[in-house]
Coordinates of C-alpha atoms in Angstrom, one line a residue:
M177 CA -65.2 -34.3 14.0
H178 CA -61.7 -33.3 14.0
L179 CA -59.1 -31.8 11.2
L180 CA -57.0 -34.7 10.4
S181 CA -53.3 -33.1 10.3
A182 CA -51.2 -33.2 7.1
E183 CA -48.9 -35.5 9.1
S184 CA -51.2 -38.0 10.3
A185 CA -52.5 -38.5 6.9
H186 CA -49.0 -39.0 5.4
R187 CA -48.4 -42.0 8.4
R188 CA -51.1 -43.2 7.1
L189 CA -49.3 -43.7 3.2
R190 CA -46.8 -45.4 2.9
P191 CA -43.9 -43.2 1.0
R192 CA -42.7 -45.2 -1.3
P193 CA -43.6 -45.7 -5.5
L194 CA -46.6 -47.7 -6.7
H195 CA -44.7 -51.5 -8.0
R196 CA -45.6 -51.7 -11.3
L197 CA -46.5 -55.3 -12.2
M198 CA -46.4 -54.8 -16.2
R199 CA -45.1 -53.1 -18.6
R200 CA -46.3 -51.2 -21.6
R201 CA -48.2 -53.4 -23.9
S202 CA -49.7 -52.9 -27.5
L203 CA -53.8 -51.4 -27.0
H204 CA -54.8 -52.7 -30.2
G205 CA -53.8 -56.6 -30.5
P206 CA -56.2 -58.8 -29.8
L207 CA -57.2 -60.3 -26.6
S208 CA -56.1 -63.9 -25.7
D209 CA -56.6 -66.0 -23.0
G210 CA -53.2 -68.1 -24.0
S211 CA -55.3 -70.6 -25.3
G212 CA -55.3 -69.2 -28.7
G213 CA -59.6 -68.6 -27.5
K214 CA -60.5 -64.5 -27.2
K215 CA -61.7 -63.4 -24.2
K216 CA -65.3 -62.6 -23.0
I217 CA -65.8 -59.0 -23.3
G218 CA -68.4 -58.2 -20.0
G219 CA -68.8 -57.1 -16.6
P220 CA -68.1 -54.3 -14.8
L221 CA -64.9 -52.3 -15.3
M222 CA -62.4 -51.7 -12.4
T223 CA -59.0 -50.1 -11.5
S224 CA -56.5 -51.2 -9.1
L225 CA -53.8 -48.8 -7.5
R226 CA -51.3 -51.6 -8.8
T227 CA -52.1 -51.5 -12.3
C228 CA -51.9 -47.9 -12.9
V229 CA -48.7 -46.5 -14.8
K230 CA -47.1 -43.3 -15.7
A231 CA -48.8 -42.0 -19.0
T232 CA -46.4 -40.8 -21.7
L233 CA -47.9 -37.1 -22.6
P234 CA -47.2 -35.3 -25.6
P235 CA -43.8 -32.6 -26.4
N236 CA -43.4 -29.4 -23.9
P237 CA -46.5 -30.9 -20.9
L238 CA -46.8 -28.5 -18.3
P239 CA -45.4 -30.5 -14.7
P240 CA -46.1 -32.5 -12.8
F241 CA -45.8 -35.5 -15.4
Y242 CA -47.1 -38.5 -13.1
C243 CA -50.5 -38.7 -12.3
C244 CA -51.0 -41.9 -10.3
P245 CA -51.8 -41.5 -6.7
P246 CA -49.8 -41.8 -3.6
A247 CA -49.5 -46.2 -2.4
P248 CA -52.0 -46.9 0.3
A249 CA -50.7 -48.7 3.6
S250 CA -53.8 -50.8 3.0
E251 CA -56.5 -52.6 0.8
P252 CA -58.8 -50.1 -0.6
I253 CA -62.4 -50.2 2.1
N254 CA -65.7 -50.1 0.5
F255 CA -67.9 -47.1 0.0
T256 CA -70.6 -46.4 2.8
L257 CA -73.1 -43.7 2.7
P258 CA -72.9 -40.8 4.6
D259 CA -75.5 -40.7 8.5
P260 CA -78.7 -39.1 7.4
A261 CA -78.3 -37.2 9.9
E262 CA -75.2 -35.3 8.4
P263 CA -76.1 -31.8 7.3
L264 CA -77.3 -31.6 4.0
R265 CA -74.5 -29.8 1.7
V266 CA -76.7 -27.0 -0.6
R267 CA -75.1 -26.1 -3.9
R268 CA -75.7 -23.3 -5.5
P269 CA -74.5 -21.3 -8.3
M270 CA -71.8 -18.9 -8.1
H271 CA -73.6 -15.4 -9.3
A272 CA -75.7 -16.0 -6.6
V273 CA -73.9 -17.7 -3.8
G274 CA -72.5 -14.3 -2.1
A275 CA -68.8 -13.1 -1.2
E276 CA -68.8 -14.5 1.9
H277 CA -68.9 -18.4 0.3
M278 CA -67.0 -17.9 -2.6
A279 CA -64.4 -16.9 0.5
R280 CA -65.1 -19.8 1.9
Y281 CA -64.3 -22.2 -1.5
E282 CA -61.1 -19.5 -1.9
R283 CA -59.8 -20.6 1.7
A284 CA -60.7 -24.4 0.7
I285 CA -58.0 -24.3 -2.4
T286 CA -55.8 -22.6 -0.2
L287 CA -55.9 -25.6 2.6
M288 CA -55.5 -28.3 0.0
R289 CA -52.6 -26.5 -2.1
A290 CA -50.9 -25.9 1.3
L291 CA -50.6 -30.0 1.9
P292 CA -47.8 -31.6 1.2
H293 CA -47.5 -33.3 -2.4
S294 CA -47.2 -36.8 -0.9
D295 CA -50.9 -36.3 0.8
P296 CA -53.8 -37.7 -1.2
R297 CA -55.9 -35.0 -0.3
S298 CA -53.9 -32.0 -1.2
L299 CA -55.1 -29.9 -4.8
Y300 CA -51.8 -31.5 -6.4
Q301 CA -53.3 -34.7 -5.6
L302 CA -56.7 -34.1 -6.6
A303 CA -56.1 -32.8 -9.7
N304 CA -54.1 -35.6 -10.3
V305 CA -57.0 -38.0 -9.8
H306 CA -58.6 -36.5 -13.0
C307 CA -55.2 -37.1 -14.8
A308 CA -54.6 -40.8 -14.3
Y309 CA -58.4 -41.8 -14.9
C310 CA -58.1 -39.8 -18.2
T311 CA -54.8 -40.4 -19.8
G312 CA -54.8 -44.0 -19.9
S313 CA -52.6 -44.5 -16.7
Y314 CA -55.1 -46.6 -15.1
R315 CA -55.7 -50.1 -16.7
Q316 CA -58.2 -52.4 -16.0
T317 CA -57.9 -54.9 -13.8
G318 CA -58.7 -57.7 -15.4
D319 CA -57.1 -57.2 -18.7
P320 CA -54.0 -54.6 -17.6
E321 CA -53.2 -54.1 -21.5
L322 CA -56.7 -52.1 -22.1
N323 CA -56.7 -48.5 -20.8
V324 CA -59.7 -47.1 -18.8
Q325 CA -60.7 -43.7 -19.7
I326 CA -63.7 -42.3 -18.1
H327 CA -64.5 -40.1 -20.8
F328 CA -66.3 -41.4 -24.1
S329 CA -68.8 -43.4 -22.6
W330 CA -71.6 -44.6 -19.7
F331 CA -69.3 -43.5 -16.9
F332 CA -68.3 -39.9 -17.7
F333 CA -71.7 -38.4 -15.4
P334 CA -71.0 -40.8 -12.3
F335 CA -66.9 -40.5 -12.4
H336 CA -67.0 -36.6 -12.1
R337 CA -70.2 -36.9 -10.0
A338 CA -68.2 -39.4 -6.9
Y339 CA -65.0 -37.1 -7.9
L340 CA -66.6 -34.1 -6.8
Y341 CA -68.4 -36.0 -3.4
F342 CA -65.2 -37.0 -2.2
F343 CA -64.0 -33.0 -3.6
E344 CA -66.4 -31.4 -1.1
R345 CA -66.2 -33.5 1.5
I346 CA -62.3 -33.3 2.1
A347 CA -62.9 -29.3 1.7
A348 CA -65.3 -29.0 4.3
R349 CA -63.2 -31.2 6.8
L350 CA -60.0 -28.7 5.9
L351 CA -62.3 -25.8 6.7
G352 CA -63.9 -27.3 9.6
E353 CA -67.4 -26.5 8.5
P354 CA -69.5 -29.9 7.6
G355 CA -71.9 -28.1 5.6
F356 CA -70.0 -26.7 3.0
A357 CA -71.3 -27.3 -0.6
L358 CA -69.4 -26.5 -3.7
P359 CA -70.7 -24.2 -5.4
F360 CA -71.5 -24.1 -9.0
W361 CA -70.9 -22.3 -12.4
G362 CA -74.2 -22.0 -13.5
W363 CA -73.1 -21.7 -17.6
D364 CA -77.0 -23.0 -19.1
V365 CA -78.6 -19.8 -17.7
P366 CA -78.2 -16.1 -18.6
E367 CA -77.5 -14.8 -15.3
G368 CA -74.4 -17.3 -15.0
M369 CA -73.2 -17.1 -18.9
R370 CA -69.9 -15.2 -17.1
M371 CA -66.5 -16.2 -15.4
P372 CA -67.1 -14.8 -12.3
A373 CA -65.1 -11.9 -11.1
E374 CA -63.0 -14.1 -8.2
F375 CA -61.4 -16.1 -11.1
S376 CA -59.9 -13.4 -13.2
N377 CA -59.0 -12.2 -9.3
S378 CA -55.0 -12.9 -10.4
S379 CA -54.3 -12.0 -6.2
S380 CA -56.9 -14.7 -5.7
P381 CA -56.2 -18.6 -5.2
L382 CA -59.1 -19.5 -7.8
Y383 CA -56.8 -17.4 -10.1
D384 CA -54.8 -19.3 -12.4
P385 CA -52.8 -18.4 -15.4
V386 CA -52.9 -20.6 -18.1
R387 CA -56.7 -19.4 -18.9
N388 CA -57.8 -17.4 -22.2
P389 CA -57.2 -14.1 -21.2
A390 CA -59.7 -12.9 -24.5
H391 CA -62.6 -15.0 -21.8
A392 CA -62.6 -13.2 -18.3
P393 CA -65.1 -11.2 -17.6
P394 CA -67.3 -9.3 -18.7
T395 CA -67.4 -11.8 -21.7
L396 CA -70.0 -14.3 -22.1
V397 CA -69.3 -18.0 -22.4
D398 CA -69.9 -19.2 -26.1
L399 CA -71.5 -23.1 -25.9
D400 CA -70.4 -23.9 -29.6
F401 CA -66.9 -22.4 -28.6
A402 CA -64.0 -23.9 -30.8
H403 CA -60.8 -22.2 -31.4
V404 CA -62.7 -18.9 -33.1
E405 CA -64.5 -16.1 -31.8
N406 CA -67.9 -15.5 -33.0
N407 CA -69.0 -11.5 -33.3
L408 CA -72.4 -12.0 -31.7
T409 CA -74.3 -9.4 -29.6
D410 CA -75.3 -10.4 -25.8
E411 CA -78.4 -11.1 -26.1
Q412 CA -77.9 -13.8 -29.8
Q413 CA -75.1 -15.2 -27.6
V414 CA -77.5 -16.0 -25.1
Q415 CA -80.6 -17.5 -27.3
Q416 CA -77.8 -19.1 -29.1
N417 CA -76.8 -21.0 -25.8
L418 CA -80.1 -21.9 -25.1
R419 CA -81.1 -23.5 -27.8
I420 CA -78.0 -25.7 -27.8
M421 CA -78.9 -26.2 -24.2
Y422 CA -81.9 -27.6 -25.5
K423 CA -80.9 -29.7 -28.3
Q424 CA -78.3 -31.2 -25.7
M425 CA -80.8 -32.2 -22.8
I426 CA -83.7 -32.9 -24.8
G427 CA -83.9 -33.1 -28.4
N428 CA -80.6 -34.9 -29.1
A429 CA -80.9 -36.9 -25.3
A430 CA -84.1 -38.9 -26.1
L431 CA -82.1 -42.5 -24.6
P432 CA -79.7 -43.2 -21.6
S433 CA -77.1 -44.2 -24.3
L434 CA -77.5 -41.0 -25.9
F435 CA -77.3 -38.9 -23.1
Y436 CA -74.8 -41.1 -21.1
G437 CA -72.8 -42.3 -23.4
Q438 CA -71.9 -45.9 -24.7
P439 CA -72.1 -49.1 -22.6
F440 CA -68.0 -49.8 -21.6
R441 CA -67.7 -53.4 -20.0
A442 CA -64.7 -55.1 -18.6
G443 CA -62.3 -56.8 -21.8
Q444 CA -63.5 -53.4 -24.2
S445 CA -61.6 -51.0 -25.6
D446 CA -61.9 -47.6 -23.8
R447 CA -63.9 -44.6 -26.2
P448 CA -67.1 -46.6 -27.5
G449 CA -68.7 -43.2 -28.2
P450 CA -69.6 -39.9 -25.8
G451 CA -73.2 -38.6 -24.5
T452 CA -75.3 -35.3 -25.6
V453 CA -73.7 -33.0 -22.4
E454 CA -70.1 -34.3 -22.9
L455 CA -69.9 -33.1 -26.3
T456 CA -71.5 -29.7 -26.1
P457 CA -71.5 -28.2 -23.6
H458 CA -68.9 -29.8 -21.4
N459 CA -65.6 -30.2 -24.2
T460 CA -67.0 -26.7 -25.6
M461 CA -66.8 -25.3 -21.8
H462 CA -63.0 -26.8 -21.6
T463 CA -62.0 -25.6 -24.6
W464 CA -63.1 -21.8 -24.3
T465 CA -61.7 -21.8 -20.6
G466 CA -58.3 -23.4 -21.5
D467 CA -55.4 -20.8 -22.8
L468 CA -55.2 -21.3 -26.9
T469 CA -51.6 -20.3 -27.1
F470 CA -50.5 -23.7 -25.8
H471 CA -50.8 -26.8 -28.4
N472 CA -52.5 -29.0 -25.4
V473 CA -54.9 -26.0 -24.1
E474 CA -54.1 -26.1 -20.9
D475 CA -55.6 -25.9 -18.3
M476 CA -58.5 -26.8 -18.6
G477 CA -58.7 -27.9 -22.8
T478 CA -56.7 -31.0 -21.8
Y479 CA -57.6 -33.6 -20.1
Y480 CA -54.5 -34.1 -18.0
S481 CA -54.3 -30.8 -17.0
A482 CA -57.6 -29.5 -16.3
G483 CA -58.1 -31.0 -12.9
R484 CA -55.7 -27.9 -11.9
D485 CA -57.7 -25.0 -12.4
P486 CA -60.0 -24.5 -9.2
L487 CA -62.4 -23.3 -11.8
F488 CA -62.8 -27.2 -13.2
Y489 CA -64.7 -28.2 -9.5
P490 CA -67.8 -26.0 -9.8
Q491 CA -67.9 -26.2 -13.6
H492 CA -68.3 -30.5 -13.0
S493 CA -70.8 -29.1 -10.2
N494 CA -73.2 -28.0 -12.9
I495 CA -72.4 -30.7 -14.6
D496 CA -73.6 -33.4 -11.6
R497 CA -76.5 -30.9 -12.2
L498 CA -77.1 -31.4 -15.8
W499 CA -77.7 -35.1 -14.6
E500 CA -79.9 -34.5 -12.3
A501 CA -81.4 -31.5 -14.1
W502 CA -82.0 -34.3 -17.1
R503 CA -83.9 -36.9 -15.1
D504 CA -86.1 -33.8 -14.0
V505 CA -87.5 -32.7 -17.0
G506 CA -88.0 -36.2 -18.1
A507 CA -90.0 -37.0 -15.0
A508 CA -92.2 -33.4 -15.6
R509 CA -93.1 -33.8 -18.9
G510 CA -93.2 -37.9 -19.6
Y511 CA -89.9 -38.7 -21.2
R512 CA -89.9 -42.0 -20.9
G513 CA -86.5 -42.8 -22.1
H514 CA -84.8 -39.9 -18.9
V515 CA -84.0 -43.0 -17.1
D516 CA -80.9 -44.7 -16.1
F517 CA -79.4 -47.6 -16.5
T518 CA -80.2 -50.9 -15.2
D519 CA -76.7 -52.7 -16.6
S520 CA -75.4 -54.5 -13.8
D521 CA -72.2 -54.1 -15.9
W522 CA -72.7 -49.9 -15.3
L523 CA -74.3 -50.5 -11.9
D524 CA -71.3 -52.3 -10.4
S525 CA -68.5 -50.7 -11.5
S526 CA -66.5 -49.0 -9.2
F527 CA -63.6 -45.8 -9.0
L528 CA -61.0 -45.1 -6.3
F529 CA -60.7 -42.0 -5.1
Y530 CA -59.2 -41.1 -1.1
D531 CA -61.6 -39.6 0.7
E532 CA -61.5 -36.8 3.8
E533 CA -59.8 -39.1 6.4
A534 CA -57.0 -39.8 3.4
R535 CA -58.6 -43.8 3.3
L536 CA -58.7 -45.0 -0.1
V537 CA -62.0 -45.8 -0.9
R538 CA -63.7 -47.8 -3.8
I539 CA -67.2 -46.4 -4.9
T540 CA -69.6 -48.0 -7.2
V541 CA -71.7 -46.4 -9.7
R542 CA -74.7 -47.9 -7.8
D543 CA -73.5 -45.8 -5.0
V544 CA -73.8 -42.7 -6.1
L545 CA -77.3 -42.5 -8.3
D546 CA -79.6 -40.9 -5.4
I547 CA -78.4 -37.7 -4.3
D548 CA -80.5 -37.1 -1.5
K549 CA -78.3 -40.4 -0.3
L550 CA -75.1 -38.8 -0.7
R551 CA -76.6 -35.5 1.8
Y552 CA -76.1 -32.7 -1.1
R553 CA -78.7 -30.9 -3.7
F554 CA -78.8 -28.1 -5.9
D555 CA -80.9 -25.0 -5.6
G556 CA -80.6 -21.5 -6.5
V557 CA -81.5 -21.5 -11.2
G558 CA -84.1 -22.5 -13.3
M559 CA -84.0 -24.6 -16.6
P560 CA -84.9 -21.6 -19.3
W561 CA -83.6 -24.1 -22.4
V562 CA -86.3 -26.3 -22.0
D563 CA -88.4 -24.4 -24.0
A564 CA -85.7 -22.8 -26.7
R565 CA -86.5 -24.9 -29.0
P566 CA -84.7 -24.1 -32.3
P567 CA -86.8 -22.7 -35.4
P568 CA -85.8 -24.4 -38.7
T569 CA -83.4 -22.7 -41.2
P570 CA -85.2 -21.2 -43.9
N571 CA -84.2 -22.3 -47.7
V572 CA -81.2 -24.1 -47.1
N573 CA -82.0 -27.5 -48.8
R574 CA -82.7 -26.4 -51.9
N575 CA -82.1 -28.6 -54.4
K576 CA -81.9 -32.0 -52.5
G577 CA -81.7 -35.2 -53.8
S578 CA -78.5 -37.4 -54.8
S579 CA -78.6 -36.2 -58.5
S580 CA -76.8 -32.9 -56.9
L581 CA -74.8 -34.7 -54.7
K582 CA -71.2 -35.5 -55.5
S583 CA -69.9 -39.3 -54.7
V584 CA -68.6 -39.8 -51.6
R585 CA -66.7 -42.8 -50.8
F586 CA -66.2 -43.7 -46.5
P587 CA -63.8 -44.1 -44.9
L588 CA -62.6 -40.6 -45.7
S589 CA -60.4 -38.3 -44.4
L590 CA -62.6 -34.9 -43.4
D591 CA -60.3 -32.2 -45.1
A592 CA -63.5 -30.1 -46.4
A593 CA -66.9 -30.7 -46.2
V594 CA -69.0 -33.2 -47.7
T595 CA -72.5 -34.1 -48.2
V596 CA -74.2 -37.8 -48.4
E597 CA -77.5 -38.8 -49.0
V598 CA -78.3 -41.5 -45.9
R599 CA -81.5 -43.7 -46.7
R600 CA -83.5 -44.5 -44.1
P601 CA -84.8 -48.4 -43.1
R602 CA -88.2 -47.1 -42.4
V603 CA -90.5 -44.3 -43.3
L604 CA -94.0 -42.9 -42.1
R605 CA -93.8 -44.1 -38.9
S606 CA -96.2 -44.7 -36.2
R607 CA -96.4 -42.0 -33.7
R608 CA -96.5 -45.5 -30.9
E609 CA -93.6 -46.6 -32.6
K610 CA -91.9 -43.3 -32.5
E611 CA -92.2 -43.5 -28.7
V612 CA -90.8 -47.1 -28.4
R613 CA -87.7 -46.4 -31.1
E614 CA -85.4 -42.9 -31.5
E615 CA -84.0 -42.9 -35.2
V616 CA -80.7 -42.2 -34.3
L617 CA -77.5 -41.3 -37.2
V618 CA -74.5 -42.5 -36.2
V619 CA -71.2 -41.5 -37.5
E620 CA -69.0 -44.6 -37.1
G621 CA -64.8 -44.6 -36.8
I622 CA -64.1 -41.3 -35.6
E623 CA -60.4 -41.2 -35.7
S624 CA -57.9 -38.6 -34.8
D625 CA -54.2 -38.9 -33.6
G626 CA -55.2 -37.0 -30.3
T627 CA -52.5 -34.6 -30.0
E628 CA -54.9 -31.8 -30.8
M629 CA -58.3 -30.8 -30.4
V630 CA -61.4 -31.9 -32.4
K631 CA -64.0 -30.4 -34.0
F632 CA -66.9 -30.9 -37.3
D633 CA -70.2 -30.0 -37.3
V634 CA -72.9 -32.6 -38.6
Y635 CA -76.0 -31.1 -40.8
V636 CA -79.3 -32.8 -41.8
N637 CA -81.1 -31.4 -44.5
A638 CA -79.1 -28.4 -45.2
M639 CA -77.3 -28.1 -48.6
D640 CA -76.6 -24.5 -47.7
Y641 CA -75.1 -25.2 -44.4
E642 CA -73.5 -21.8 -44.2
K643 CA -76.9 -20.3 -43.4
V644 CA -77.4 -21.9 -40.7
E645 CA -76.6 -20.7 -37.0
P646 CA -74.8 -22.9 -34.6
S647 CA -78.1 -22.9 -32.5
G648 CA -79.9 -23.6 -35.8
R649 CA -82.3 -26.7 -35.9
E650 CA -80.8 -28.4 -39.0
L651 CA -76.9 -27.9 -36.7
A652 CA -77.8 -31.7 -35.4
G653 CA -74.8 -32.1 -33.8
S654 CA -71.0 -31.5 -32.9
Y655 CA -68.7 -33.2 -32.8
L656 CA -65.7 -31.9 -30.3
C657 CA -62.6 -34.0 -28.7
L658 CA -60.0 -32.3 -26.4
S659 CA -56.3 -33.6 -27.1
H660 CA -55.8 -37.1 -25.6
P661 CA -52.2 -36.3 -24.5
S662 CA -51.4 -40.5 -24.5
M663 CA -48.1 -41.0 -26.9
D664 CA -47.2 -44.3 -28.1
G665 CA -43.2 -45.6 -28.3
T666 CA -42.4 -43.9 -31.2
G667 CA -43.4 -40.4 -30.0
K668 CA -46.3 -40.5 -32.3
G669 CA -50.1 -39.7 -30.8
M670 CA -52.3 -42.4 -30.0
R671 CA -54.9 -42.7 -32.6
T672 CA -58.2 -42.6 -30.7
E673 CA -61.4 -43.9 -32.1
T674 CA -64.9 -43.7 -31.3
S675 CA -68.8 -42.5 -32.3
M676 CA -71.2 -39.7 -32.5
R677 CA -75.1 -40.5 -32.5
V678 CA -77.2 -38.1 -33.0
A679 CA -81.1 -38.1 -32.8
L680 CA -83.1 -38.0 -35.0
N681 CA -87.1 -38.2 -33.9
E682 CA -87.9 -34.4 -33.1
L683 CA -85.4 -33.3 -35.6
L684 CA -87.3 -35.0 -39.0
E685 CA -90.3 -33.7 -37.0
D686 CA -89.1 -30.0 -37.5
L687 CA -87.8 -30.0 -40.7
G688 CA -91.1 -31.7 -42.3
A689 CA -89.3 -34.8 -43.2
D690 CA -90.3 -37.4 -41.4
G691 CA -92.0 -38.8 -45.0
D692 CA -88.7 -38.5 -46.6
E693 CA -87.0 -42.1 -48.0
S694 CA -83.6 -40.4 -47.3
V695 CA -82.3 -37.4 -45.7
T696 CA -78.9 -35.3 -46.4
V697 CA -76.0 -35.5 -43.7
T698 CA -73.3 -32.5 -44.1
L699 CA -70.0 -33.2 -42.4
V700 CA -68.2 -30.0 -41.8
P701 CA -64.7 -29.7 -40.6
R702 CA -64.1 -26.9 -38.1
H703 CA -60.7 -27.8 -36.1
G704 CA -58.4 -30.4 -36.2
K705 CA -58.0 -33.4 -38.5
V706 CA -60.3 -36.5 -38.7
N707 CA -61.2 -39.5 -40.7
I708 CA -64.6 -41.2 -40.8
A709 CA -65.6 -44.7 -41.4
G710 CA -69.3 -44.4 -42.7
L711 CA -72.5 -42.8 -41.5
K712 CA -75.9 -44.9 -41.1
I713 CA -79.3 -45.3 -39.6
V714 CA -80.5 -47.0 -37.0
Y715 CA -83.1 -47.6 -34.7
M716 CA -82.7 -47.6 -30.6
M717 CA -85.1 -48.9 -27.6
E718 CA -83.5 -48.8 -24.2

């Protein structure tokens, strides 16, 4: 294999801007086929460079301001799996991979930065891939008035896996090392709960000055972070992180749609609802890393700029590893819900990336489900959070019952903590029924203006919620959304609307509330302004 020169890669691309075939239109109007009827919603989601447009970013963004990739000389080719004879890439944790391997990653970043911005393999363009798929630059091929946003839906894991696959192969080609593997930042295990020292060295190509300086090593990561520092000891922080990981990987992740996120089909509005790991720890780690002195918490703390930080790629390598870990835990412990979707709308949806030869490639979700076939694997850490099931907090649910609750009317602006009694449609379910159906609390119509990070916590049966630790059993889940840098024609933030789901089967058993006719749900705002449309309990089977 020969290294493709920057000049030859550039010649293969047409040095012209993308042709825009449509004007920016309202994203919230009814879908019409021209005959007065509504369009059919359904089918795989597709994107095209022809419908990639310049996103309108918030005030004072950091350049660049145009995230669509360079136009290709020909139509995209379909992805083909690598040759089984290729070297197997072994991704190992940064805290154990060694200085020599980290030096290779530094060299890869240096080579990517040295390429012309017009080269799709440059770090400039690779960072823009995330920007284009996360800010509304891409529109749906069949419905160009509708955005494509790969977060807050079932595309979160497969998109980022494909993204890293091409990033890793480009790095290997530039280095001239076919077996080069991207390391991962193992912040879910105690040994990896610090930012690696290489990233805090201002003379290293891995350094990014737009990070939170308070979180340089030896500070431990906080998987519940939201703009406020805690005063935990290192031992307490490790325990909290492990318990949060248990909740997000096991307790709240009993079904594919709870772990991956909600279905997002062609013709449908984006952001139907995120999965557990996307909210926490993915979003919290982005916020923990970004620079809070910037309104948008750049670089890592907002979607358009996150890919500019070299820490982004090891961070998402760990997210990719957690996908495999969720499957492995399910297989080892007999959790029947830890399986992939079989829906063709998911499997056949596709994304566009440039490969190591500067060819535009269309890759489907189906293509990335088996990492053995993609010729890489993970090694070097365990899963200590598997047995970190949080214990209930004593004496936090006194005076439970509707008689002690104030009347609450939805929709509401979550300006202060509110507690609501939510009736359970079914009580005293059999063990068999619980194995088949998960009881789920749905927080509906979560709406914000998208211009700032938003976080609120959801407590179950915790009238005295202030006594519950962030890793406490009664803290059923946390909603955390990074700022969505998308503005409308008036300069105001485009309102974002989504939903959140919290699994209740295991939680109610642990709280001794499985036979209760209702639960109390407390919503506690932590940062930003958000509206909530309502709460309900449903029973899901997948």
